[in-house]
Amino acid sequence: MNHTKIVLVGASMRIKAFVYALLKDYADTHELCAVMDVDDGKMRGFNETLKIDLPRYTDFEKMCDEIRPDLVLISTVDYFHRDYILKSLDRKISCISEKPLCVNIEQCRDILAAQKRNPEVFAATSHNARYHVAARAVKRLLDEDAIGKVNSVHYAEMLDLEHGASYFRRWNRVKKLSGGLQIHKSSHHFDKLNWWLNSRVASLTASGGLKVYGSNASPFHGENCSSCPHTSRCRFAVDYKKDTCIDFSIFTKYRAENSYIPDKCVFSPEIDIEDFLSVGLNYENGVCVNYTLAAHCNYEGEDIIFEGERGRIEMKRRIYREEKALRKDSVKVYHFKNSEPENIEFASETGGHGGADARLFEDLFGNKKSGRLATLQDGVQAVLIGIAVNEALKTGSKINVQSLL
Ligand SMILES: NC(=O)c1ccc[n+]([C@@H]2O[C@H](COP(=O)([O-])OP(=O)(O)OC[C@H]3O[C@@H](n4cnc5c(N)ncnc54)[C@H](O)[C@@H]3O)[C@@H](O)[C@H]2O)c1
């Protein structure tokens, strides 16, 4: 049997989960053939950590000419996803891009045009949040009409200090590269909303700002925590040599002078993204959504409430770091005139992102397809909302979302 030849673009922290799954569960059908990145030292650290020895390329064209891959997995800095999606599609190579699919409107247009030029080439956006067991339970309830027509949704996203601050230490803090959290992070949530509600956003208004991180939030700042003289008085100081949430050695072991490391100062003047957002969304099917994101919260989680004509669905997700990242997720349905809600039972799933990754990988690499996989159009629709949020923040006006395309 011919194996699907896979190449990686981006020796990223994220793609490690794909590599583990491919080696463990899909090695009979898939072969990892090469990795491409602009940082050769990072690729060396990546190979070593994963105990693999993929050929390393810094030139995508050369890699494709020599390897002739069947599938490209794209997991680089968000701003560059578009370039590799276009190159893959125009070479007739299937590709899967991490979220967010891209970060600005030109890139959305380019991706849609490239797919139109190459309709026969498989391409997908790896929106894994759709695959979480609680998100799937909500989708089932909505599709089964459990609360009748949905009138409104309240969606509150809470990033705790550890997770929230991490975005302000890495490349994600530069809007040109990530689009801001409204694209980089909220694309997960906007994609889920689009999928749950089976509709697209017509218009939105937004407000937001930078309060806790950035240069105005502190009288001092440094470059990186590892070289900063202020760590003893900084509540955000991290030591990634000790902290286990990031494999710091991938970045540092073969590091070239001046290459990027992810412990940048959260008070840097370079930061130009928001740390809180409040968005009012009007869907084409009439549903109104009130969405908030805060990147400096007491605990990590989501509160999502659907108000329907016959009742209400409440989905809550919680992650408690102090209890070794204990997850407490629930979905409840309230019916009018019943004071007690119905608890929707589901067995919690394990693995990356609360079990969502394993389900996504089965859809991408396995035989059992769930029909849940996000297309490039879905990826564009999720990003488009974030682009409209950026436009609303700039202009203070209500934005007609679909007309941006
Ligand atoms: N779906 C999820 O749950 C999830 C979780 C984390 C990250 N992500 C996504 O995965 C992607 C990678 O994120 P990460 O935090 O793992 O990043 P990372 O910083 O670990 O890796 C990014 C890599 O891209 C490389 N790179 C930079 N510019 C490049 C270019 N022009 N061409 C090729 N490579 C280039 C960097 O050298 C680096 O090795 C992002 O798009 C992020 O949004 C998704």
GROMACS .gro file of C-alpha atoms and ligand atoms in nm:
model
  449
    1MET     CA    1   0.000   0.000   0.000
    2ASN     CA    2   0.126   0.349  -0.089
    3HIS     CA    3   0.177   0.572   0.212
    4THR     CA    4   0.057   0.934   0.207
    5LYS     CA    5   0.380   1.136   0.198
    6ILE     CA    6   0.356   1.423   0.445
    7VAL     CA    7   0.576   1.729   0.486
    8LEU     CA    8   0.555   1.978   0.772
    9VAL     CA    9   0.574   2.354   0.731
   10GLY     CA   10   0.673   2.501   1.067
   11ALA     CA   11   0.870   2.307   1.331
   12SER     CA   12   0.613   2.439   1.573
   13MET     CA   13   0.505   2.345   1.921
   14ARG     CA   14   0.158   2.276   1.785
   15ILE     CA   15   0.259   2.035   1.508
   16LYS     CA   16   0.421   1.805   1.762
   17ALA     CA   17   0.076   1.668   1.847
   18PHE     CA   18   0.020   1.580   1.480
   19VAL     CA   19   0.360   1.410   1.463
   20TYR     CA   20   0.296   1.200   1.774
   21ALA     CA   21  -0.040   1.088   1.634
   22LEU     CA   22   0.100   1.012   1.289
   23LEU     CA   23   0.382   0.803   1.434
   24LYS     CA   24   0.161   0.621   1.685
   25ASP     CA   25  -0.173   0.572   1.512
   26TYR     CA   26  -0.135   0.633   1.140
   27ALA     CA   27   0.213   0.500   1.050
   28ASP     CA   28   0.058   0.218   0.842
   29THR     CA   29  -0.086   0.467   0.599
   30HIS     CA   30   0.118   0.786   0.638
   31GLU     CA   31   0.487   0.867   0.613
   32LEU     CA   32   0.648   1.179   0.758
   33CYS     CA   33   0.903   1.286   0.498
   34ALA     CA   34   1.045   1.632   0.580
   35VAL     CA   35   1.013   1.953   0.776
   36MET     CA   36   1.052   2.308   0.648
   37ASP     CA   37   1.108   2.619   0.863
   38VAL     CA   38   1.296   2.948   0.837
   39ASP     CA   39   1.486   2.859   1.156
   40ASP     CA   40   1.721   2.565   1.108
   41GLY     CA   41   1.813   2.555   1.478
   42LYS     CA   42   1.445   2.515   1.569
   43MET     CA   43   1.414   2.225   1.326
   44ARG     CA   44   1.717   2.056   1.481
   45GLY     CA   45   1.570   2.098   1.832
   46PHE     CA   46   1.234   1.975   1.700
   47ASN     CA   47   1.383   1.657   1.550
   48GLU     CA   48   1.576   1.588   1.867
   49THR     CA   49   1.281   1.637   2.102
   50LEU     CA   50   1.059   1.414   1.895
   51LYS     CA   51   1.333   1.155   1.846
   52ILE     CA   52   1.296   1.173   1.469
   53ASP     CA   53   1.535   1.272   1.196
   54LEU     CA   54   1.331   1.445   0.930
   55PRO     CA   55   1.526   1.606   0.645
   56ARG     CA   56   1.528   1.984   0.711
   57TYR     CA   57   1.454   2.243   0.448
   58THR     CA   58   1.447   2.622   0.458
   59ASP     CA   59   1.307   2.639   0.102
   60PHE     CA   60   0.952   2.515   0.043
   61GLU     CA   61   0.991   2.480  -0.335
   62LYS     CA   62   1.307   2.275  -0.300
   63MET     CA   63   1.138   2.050  -0.044
   64CYS     CA   64   0.841   1.988  -0.272
   65ASP     CA   65   1.062   1.929  -0.579
   66GLU     CA   66   1.274   1.673  -0.394
   67ILE     CA   67   1.013   1.501  -0.174
   68ARG     CA   68   0.705   1.522  -0.399
   69PRO     CA   69   0.465   1.516  -0.099
   70ASP     CA   70   0.096   1.423  -0.112
   71LEU     CA   71   0.004   1.637   0.187
   72VAL     CA   72   0.143   1.955   0.348
   73LEU     CA   73   0.068   2.026   0.716
   74ILE     CA   74   0.097   2.400   0.773
   75SER     CA   75   0.160   2.520   1.127
   76THR     CA   76   0.373   2.833   1.112
   77VAL     CA   77   0.326   3.189   1.230
   78ASP     CA   78  -0.031   3.276   1.121
   79TYR     CA   79   0.070   3.554   0.880
   80PHE     CA   80   0.250   3.299   0.659
   81HIS     CA   81  -0.023   3.031   0.635
   82ARG     CA   82  -0.163   3.192   0.319
   83ASP     CA   83   0.168   3.167   0.131
   84TYR     CA   84   0.200   2.793   0.187
   85ILE     CA   85  -0.168   2.721   0.123
   86LEU     CA   86  -0.142   2.894  -0.215
   87LYS     CA   87   0.183   2.722  -0.309
   88SER     CA   88   0.045   2.381  -0.211
   89LEU     CA   89  -0.284   2.422  -0.395
   90ASP     CA   90  -0.116   2.554  -0.710
   91ARG     CA   91   0.119   2.255  -0.704
   92LYS     CA   92  -0.190   2.030  -0.668
   93ILE     CA   93  -0.076   1.911  -0.325
   94SER     CA   94  -0.339   1.861  -0.051
   95CYS     CA   95  -0.291   2.080   0.253
   96ILE     CA   96  -0.420   2.124   0.605
   97SER     CA   97  -0.362   2.457   0.773
   98GLU     CA   98  -0.373   2.535   1.140
   99LYS     CA   99  -0.617   2.799   1.257
  100PRO     CA  100  -0.642   3.088   1.206
  101LEU     CA  101  -0.640   3.021   0.834
  102CYS     CA  102  -0.492   3.367   0.770
  103VAL     CA  103  -0.492   3.715   0.924
  104ASN     CA  104  -0.616   3.977   0.679
  105ILE     CA  105  -0.870   4.031   0.404
  106GLU     CA  106  -0.625   4.009   0.111
  107GLN     CA  107  -0.517   3.669   0.240
  108CYS     CA  108  -0.881   3.552   0.267
  109ARG     CA  109  -0.939   3.654  -0.094
  110ASP     CA  110  -0.617   3.487  -0.212
  111ILE     CA  111  -0.706   3.160  -0.042
  112LEU     CA  112  -1.059   3.151  -0.183
  113ALA     CA  113  -0.924   3.230  -0.533
  114ALA     CA  114  -0.659   2.956  -0.505
  115GLN     CA  115  -0.922   2.704  -0.407
  116LYS     CA  116  -1.138   2.814  -0.699
  117ARG     CA  117  -0.841   2.758  -0.934
  118ASN     CA  118  -0.784   2.412  -0.786
  119PRO     CA  119  -1.125   2.275  -0.683
  120GLU     CA  120  -1.006   1.914  -0.701
  121VAL     CA  121  -0.731   1.957  -0.440
  122PHE     CA  122  -0.820   1.862  -0.082
  123ALA     CA  123  -0.765   2.139   0.174
  124ALA     CA  124  -0.892   2.190   0.527
  125THR     CA  125  -0.861   2.411   0.832
  126SER     CA  126  -0.776   2.225   1.152
  127HIS     CA  127  -1.044   2.378   1.373
  128ASN     CA  128  -1.010   2.124   1.653
  129ALA     CA  129  -1.243   2.308   1.895
  130ARG     CA  130  -1.542   2.166   1.703
  131TYR     CA  131  -1.432   1.821   1.814
  132HIS     CA  132  -1.446   1.876   2.189
  133VAL     CA  133  -1.697   1.643   2.353
  134ALA     CA  134  -1.899   1.932   2.504
  135ALA     CA  135  -1.904   2.123   2.174
  136ARG     CA  136  -2.028   1.809   1.998
  137ALA     CA  137  -2.301   1.762   2.259
  138VAL     CA  138  -2.420   2.119   2.204
  139LYS     CA  139  -2.420   2.071   1.826
  140ARG     CA  140  -2.631   1.757   1.865
  141LEU     CA  141  -2.881   1.937   2.089
  142LEU     CA  142  -2.914   2.229   1.849
  143ASP     CA  143  -2.951   2.002   1.545
  144GLU     CA  144  -3.217   1.802   1.732
  145ASP     CA  145  -3.404   2.126   1.800
  146ALA     CA  146  -3.382   2.075   2.178
  147ILE     CA  147  -3.466   2.439   2.261
  148GLY     CA  148  -3.645   2.542   1.941
  149LYS     CA  149  -3.532   2.843   1.741
  150VAL     CA  150  -3.228   3.010   1.898
  151ASN     CA  151  -3.279   3.378   1.964
  152SER     CA  152  -2.954   3.483   2.126
  153VAL     CA  153  -2.620   3.355   2.252
  154HIS     CA  154  -2.393   3.473   2.528
  155TYR     CA  155  -2.029   3.360   2.484
  156ALA     CA  156  -1.765   3.450   2.745
  157GLU     CA  157  -1.410   3.330   2.687
  158MET     CA  158  -1.176   3.347   2.987
  159LEU     CA  159  -0.802   3.298   2.958
  160ASP     CA  160  -0.630   3.260   3.293
  161LEU     CA  161  -0.304   3.433   3.386
  162GLU     CA  162  -0.082   3.155   3.256
  163HIS     CA  163  -0.257   3.104   2.924
  164GLY     CA  164  -0.355   3.468   2.873
  165ALA     CA  165  -0.007   3.606   2.941
  166SER     CA  166   0.153   3.351   2.708
  167TYR     CA  167   0.008   3.529   2.402
  168PHE     CA  168   0.186   3.847   2.509
  169ARG     CA  169   0.523   3.672   2.537
  170ARG     CA  170   0.526   3.530   2.186
  171TRP     CA  171   0.500   3.643   1.822
  172ASN     CA  172   0.121   3.630   1.867
  173ARG     CA  173   0.138   3.976   2.031
  174VAL     CA  174   0.207   4.149   1.699
  175LYS     CA  175  -0.116   4.217   1.512
  176LYS     CA  176   0.043   4.193   1.168
  177LEU     CA  177   0.152   3.836   1.248
  178SER     CA  178  -0.153   3.701   1.436
  179GLY     CA  179  -0.438   3.942   1.362
  180GLY     CA  180  -0.478   3.993   1.739
  181LEU     CA  181  -0.664   3.756   1.971
  182GLN     CA  182  -0.987   3.831   1.779
  183ILE     CA  183  -0.834   3.631   1.492
  184HIS     CA  184  -0.562   3.420   1.649
  185LYS     CA  185  -0.770   3.294   1.941
  186SER     CA  186  -1.132   3.385   1.872
  187SER     CA  187  -1.128   3.213   1.531
  188HIS     CA  188  -1.182   2.893   1.735
  189HIS     CA  189  -1.489   3.045   1.897
  190PHE     CA  190  -1.627   3.218   1.588
  191ASP     CA  191  -1.590   2.893   1.393
  192LYS     CA  192  -1.782   2.705   1.663
  193LEU     CA  193  -2.057   2.967   1.662
  194ASN     CA  194  -2.088   2.955   1.281
  195TRP     CA  195  -2.101   2.575   1.294
  196TRP     CA  196  -2.346   2.554   1.584
  197LEU     CA  197  -2.578   2.818   1.440
  198ASN     CA  198  -2.537   2.698   1.082
  199SER     CA  199  -2.514   3.056   0.961
  200ARG     CA  200  -2.276   3.344   0.886
  201VAL     CA  201  -2.230   3.678   1.058
  202ALA     CA  202  -2.400   3.967   0.881
  203SER     CA  203  -2.278   4.260   1.092
  204LEU     CA  204  -2.100   4.342   1.416
  205THR     CA  205  -1.989   4.613   1.655
  206ALA     CA  206  -1.689   4.585   1.884
  207SER     CA  207  -1.491   4.747   2.158
  208GLY     CA  208  -1.169   4.640   2.325
  209GLY     CA  209  -0.827   4.748   2.436
  210LEU     CA  210  -0.498   4.669   2.605
  211LYS     CA  211  -0.507   4.711   2.982
  212VAL     CA  212  -0.300   4.452   3.161
  213TYR     CA  213  -0.010   4.389   2.923
  214GLY     CA  214   0.183   4.630   2.700
  215SER     CA  215   0.411   4.922   2.781
  216ASN     CA  216   0.145   5.137   2.954
  217ALA     CA  217   0.078   4.868   3.213
  218SER     CA  218   0.418   4.880   3.387
  219PRO     CA  219   0.687   5.130   3.484
  220PHE     CA  220   0.956   4.883   3.370
  221HIS     CA  221   1.009   4.631   3.094
  222GLY     CA  222   1.284   4.412   2.956
  223GLU     CA  223   1.343   4.207   2.640
  224ASN     CA  224   1.310   3.845   2.753
  225CYS     CA  225   1.245   3.704   3.100
  226SER     CA  226   1.563   3.498   3.069
  227SER     CA  227   1.773   3.817   3.039
  228CYS     CA  228   1.558   4.063   3.238
  229PRO     CA  229   1.692   4.245   3.551
  230HIS     CA  230   1.334   4.302   3.681
  231THR     CA  231   1.208   3.943   3.725
  232SER     CA  232   1.209   3.955   4.107
  233ARG     CA  233   0.946   4.230   4.105
  234CYS     CA  234   0.749   4.120   3.797
  235ARG     CA  235   0.433   3.914   3.854
  236PHE     CA  236   0.448   3.781   3.496
  237ALA     CA  237   0.811   3.664   3.505
  238VAL     CA  238   0.850   3.306   3.377
  239ASP     CA  239   1.140   3.070   3.378
  240TYR     CA  240   1.079   2.837   3.089
  241LYS     CA  241   1.386   2.636   3.183
  242LYS     CA  242   1.184   2.517   3.484
  243ASP     CA  243   0.828   2.564   3.359
  244THR     CA  244   0.707   2.257   3.176
  245CYS     CA  245   0.430   2.408   2.962
  246ILE     CA  246   0.675   2.506   2.687
  247ASP     CA  247   0.960   2.288   2.566
  248PHE     CA  248   1.207   2.574   2.584
  249SER     CA  249   1.503   2.364   2.471
  250ILE     CA  250   1.351   2.332   2.120
  251PHE     CA  251   1.405   2.706   2.089
  252THR     CA  252   1.737   2.739   2.267
  253LYS     CA  253   1.947   2.431   2.210
  254TYR     CA  254   2.059   2.513   1.854
  255ARG     CA  255   1.957   2.875   1.861
  256ALA     CA  256   2.120   3.113   1.613
  257GLU     CA  257   2.206   3.458   1.744
  258ASN     CA  258   1.897   3.683   1.759
  259SER     CA  259   1.652   3.405   1.670
  260TYR     CA  260   1.316   3.413   1.840
  261ILE     CA  261   1.249   3.274   2.190
  262PRO     CA  262   0.901   3.274   2.349
  263ASP     CA  263   0.969   3.441   2.684
  264LYS     CA  264   0.945   3.799   2.562
  265CYS     CA  265   0.845   4.074   2.803
  266VAL     CA  266   0.467   4.115   2.842
  267PHE     CA  267   0.520   4.490   2.894
  268SER     CA  268   0.703   4.543   2.567
  269PRO     CA  269   0.615   4.849   2.352
  270GLU     CA  270   0.601   4.605   2.058
  271ILE     CA  271   0.264   4.469   2.179
  272ASP     CA  272  -0.018   4.607   1.967
  273ILE     CA  273  -0.299   4.355   2.026
  274GLU     CA  274  -0.593   4.385   2.267
  275ASP     CA  275  -0.625   4.190   2.593
  276PHE     CA  276  -1.002   4.234   2.630
  277LEU     CA  277  -1.274   4.237   2.366
  278SER     CA  278  -1.648   4.280   2.364
  279VAL     CA  279  -1.831   4.207   2.038
  280GLY     CA  280  -2.197   4.220   1.934
  281LEU     CA  281  -2.265   3.987   1.641
  282ASN     CA  282  -2.577   3.972   1.423
  283TYR     CA  283  -2.612   3.646   1.234
  284GLU     CA  284  -2.780   3.618   0.893
  285ASN     CA  285  -3.040   3.383   1.048
  286GLY     CA  286  -3.139   3.647   1.304
  287VAL     CA  287  -2.945   3.519   1.608
  288CYS     CA  288  -2.775   3.790   1.817
  289VAL     CA  289  -2.452   3.697   1.996
  290ASN     CA  290  -2.279   3.877   2.276
  291TYR     CA  291  -1.910   3.766   2.276
  292THR     CA  292  -1.639   3.863   2.523
  293LEU     CA  293  -1.278   3.757   2.560
  294ALA     CA  294  -1.050   3.848   2.848
  295ALA     CA  295  -0.684   3.744   2.867
  296HIS     CA  296  -0.632   3.808   3.238
  297CYS     CA  297  -0.880   3.595   3.429
  298ASN     CA  298  -0.897   3.422   3.760
  299TYR     CA  299  -0.959   3.087   3.598
  300GLU     CA  300  -0.964   2.942   3.248
  301GLY     CA  301  -1.288   2.850   3.078
  302GLU     CA  302  -1.589   2.933   2.867
  303ASP     CA  303  -1.951   3.013   2.951
  304ILE     CA  304  -2.178   2.972   2.654
  305ILE     CA  305  -2.555   3.016   2.679
  306PHE     CA  306  -2.808   2.967   2.403
  307GLU     CA  307  -3.152   3.117   2.466
  308GLY     CA  308  -3.415   2.949   2.250
  309GLU     CA  309  -3.789   2.970   2.205
  310ARG     CA  310  -3.844   2.661   2.426
  311GLY     CA  311  -3.550   2.677   2.665
  312ARG     CA  312  -3.185   2.733   2.720
  313ILE     CA  313  -2.859   2.539   2.671
  314GLU     CA  314  -2.569   2.617   2.902
  315MET     CA  315  -2.221   2.491   2.822
  316LYS     CA  316  -1.947   2.552   3.076
  317ARG     CA  317  -1.583   2.459   3.045
  318ARG     CA  318  -1.335   2.504   3.327
  319ILE     CA  319  -0.967   2.426   3.361
  320TYR     CA  320  -0.815   2.456   3.708
  321ARG     CA  321  -0.434   2.475   3.690
  322GLU     CA  322  -0.376   2.438   4.062
  323GLU     CA  323  -0.546   2.098   4.043
  324LYS     CA  324  -0.310   1.978   3.770
  325ALA     CA  325  -0.517   2.126   3.490
  326LEU     CA  326  -0.834   1.950   3.608
  327ARG     CA  327  -1.114   1.993   3.356
  328LYS     CA  328  -1.475   2.038   3.459
  329ASP     CA  329  -1.709   2.062   3.166
  330SER     CA  330  -2.087   2.052   3.164
  331VAL     CA  331  -2.380   2.092   2.929
  332LYS     CA  332  -2.729   2.156   3.069
  333VAL     CA  333  -3.064   2.209   2.904
  334TYR     CA  334  -3.332   2.419   3.074
  335HIS     CA  335  -3.689   2.380   2.959
  336PHE     CA  336  -3.943   2.651   3.038
  337LYS     CA  337  -4.163   2.566   3.338
  338ASN     CA  338  -3.914   2.304   3.463
  339SER     CA  339  -3.702   2.446   3.740
  340GLU     CA  340  -3.447   2.162   3.726
  341PRO     CA  341  -3.221   2.152   3.421
  342GLU     CA  342  -3.147   1.834   3.232
  343ASN     CA  343  -2.779   1.737   3.265
  344ILE     CA  344  -2.641   1.611   2.938
  345GLU     CA  345  -2.417   1.318   3.021
  346PHE     CA  346  -2.091   1.268   2.837
  347ALA     CA  347  -1.778   1.082   2.929
  348SER     CA  348  -1.485   1.320   2.942
  349GLU     CA  349  -1.222   1.248   2.681
  350THR     CA  350  -0.848   1.258   2.727
  351GLY     CA  351  -0.553   1.379   2.526
  352GLY     CA  352  -0.470   1.712   2.362
  353HIS     CA  353  -0.736   1.983   2.397
  354GLY     CA  354  -0.967   1.768   2.605
  355GLY     CA  355  -0.965   1.484   2.351
  356ALA     CA  356  -1.050   1.710   2.057
  357ASP     CA  357  -0.715   1.655   1.885
  358ALA     CA  358  -0.751   1.276   1.863
  359ARG     CA  359  -1.096   1.315   1.703
  360LEU     CA  360  -0.962   1.571   1.456
  361PHE     CA  361  -0.670   1.345   1.363
  362GLU     CA  362  -0.909   1.058   1.294
  363ASP     CA  363  -1.097   1.284   1.052
  364LEU     CA  364  -0.773   1.395   0.888
  365PHE     CA  365  -0.580   1.069   0.874
  366GLY     CA  366  -0.818   0.787   0.962
  367ASN     CA  367  -1.094   0.595   0.786
  368LYS     CA  368  -1.392   0.705   0.995
  369LYS     CA  369  -1.495   1.053   0.879
  370SER     CA  370  -1.734   1.248   1.102
  371GLY     CA  371  -1.830   1.519   0.851
  372ARG     CA  372  -1.717   1.775   1.107
  373LEU     CA  373  -1.398   1.887   0.934
  374ALA     CA  374  -1.376   2.262   0.867
  375THR     CA  375  -1.324   2.360   0.504
  376LEU     CA  376  -1.121   2.655   0.379
  377GLN     CA  377  -1.447   2.852   0.346
  378ASP     CA  378  -1.520   2.777   0.712
  379GLY     CA  379  -1.170   2.894   0.801
  380VAL     CA  380  -1.224   3.216   0.607
  381GLN     CA  381  -1.560   3.281   0.774
  382ALA     CA  382  -1.402   3.243   1.121
  383VAL     CA  383  -1.117   3.482   1.032
  384LEU     CA  384  -1.350   3.726   0.859
  385ILE     CA  385  -1.529   3.796   1.187
  386GLY     CA  386  -1.197   3.882   1.353
  387ILE     CA  387  -1.104   4.106   1.062
  388ALA     CA  388  -1.437   4.284   1.103
  389VAL     CA  389  -1.367   4.322   1.476
  390ASN     CA  390  -1.037   4.491   1.390
  391GLU     CA  391  -1.221   4.718   1.145
  392ALA     CA  392  -1.483   4.804   1.410
  393LEU     CA  393  -1.213   4.884   1.668
  394LYS     CA  394  -1.044   5.115   1.417
  395THR     CA  395  -1.354   5.296   1.295
  396GLY     CA  396  -1.595   5.266   1.587
  397SER     CA  397  -1.863   5.176   1.330
  398LYS     CA  398  -2.094   4.883   1.276
  399ILE     CA  399  -1.930   4.657   1.015
  400ASN     CA  400  -2.109   4.475   0.737
  401VAL     CA  401  -1.901   4.158   0.764
  402GLN     CA  402  -1.964   3.975   0.436
  403SER     CA  403  -1.909   4.288   0.229
  404LEU     CA  404  -1.544   4.294   0.342
  405LEU     CA  405  -1.482   3.994   0.114
  406LIG     N1  406  -0.554   2.435   1.702
  406LIG     C1  407  -0.494   2.461   1.816
  406LIG     O1  408  -0.543   2.423   1.919
  406LIG     C2  409  -0.363   2.535   1.816
  406LIG     C3  410  -0.287   2.542   1.933
  406LIG     C4  411  -0.165   2.611   1.928
  406LIG     C5  412  -0.124   2.671   1.811
  406LIG     N2  413  -0.202   2.662   1.698
  406LIG     C6  414  -0.158   2.723   1.572
  406LIG     O2  415  -0.041   2.653   1.528
  406LIG     C7  416   0.046   2.743   1.460
  406LIG     C8  417   0.183   2.736   1.524
  406LIG     O3  418   0.176   2.790   1.655
  406LIG     P1  419   0.289   2.760   1.764
  406LIG     O4  420   0.252   2.839   1.884
  406LIG     O5  421   0.304   2.615   1.777
  406LIG     O6  422   0.413   2.831   1.695
  406LIG     P2  423   0.570   2.821   1.720
  406LIG     O7  424   0.618   2.957   1.752
  406LIG     O8  425   0.606   2.709   1.809
  406LIG     O9  426   0.622   2.780   1.574
  406LIG     C9  427   0.609   2.861   1.462
  406LIG    C10  428   0.720   2.817   1.367
  406LIG    O10  429   0.703   2.886   1.242
  406LIG    C11  430   0.833   2.917   1.195
  406LIG     N3  431   0.821   3.023   1.094
  406LIG    C12  432   0.817   3.157   1.111
  406LIG     N4  433   0.806   3.219   0.992
  406LIG    C13  434   0.801   3.122   0.899
  406LIG    C14  435   0.791   3.123   0.758
  406LIG     N5  436   0.781   3.236   0.688
  406LIG     N6  437   0.793   3.004   0.693
  406LIG    C15  438   0.805   2.887   0.762
  406LIG     N7  439   0.816   2.880   0.895
  406LIG    C16  440   0.814   2.996   0.963
  406LIG    C17  441   0.909   2.958   1.321
  406LIG    O11  442   1.049   2.954   1.301
  406LIG    C18  443   0.860   2.855   1.420
  406LIG    O12  444   0.943   2.741   1.421
  406LIG    C19  445  -0.019   2.880   1.469
  406LIG    O13  446  -0.087   2.906   1.350
  406LIG    C20  447  -0.116   2.868   1.584
  406LIG    O14  448  -0.229   2.951   1.570
  406LIG    C21  449  -0.319   2.595   1.700
   0.00000   0.00000   0.00000
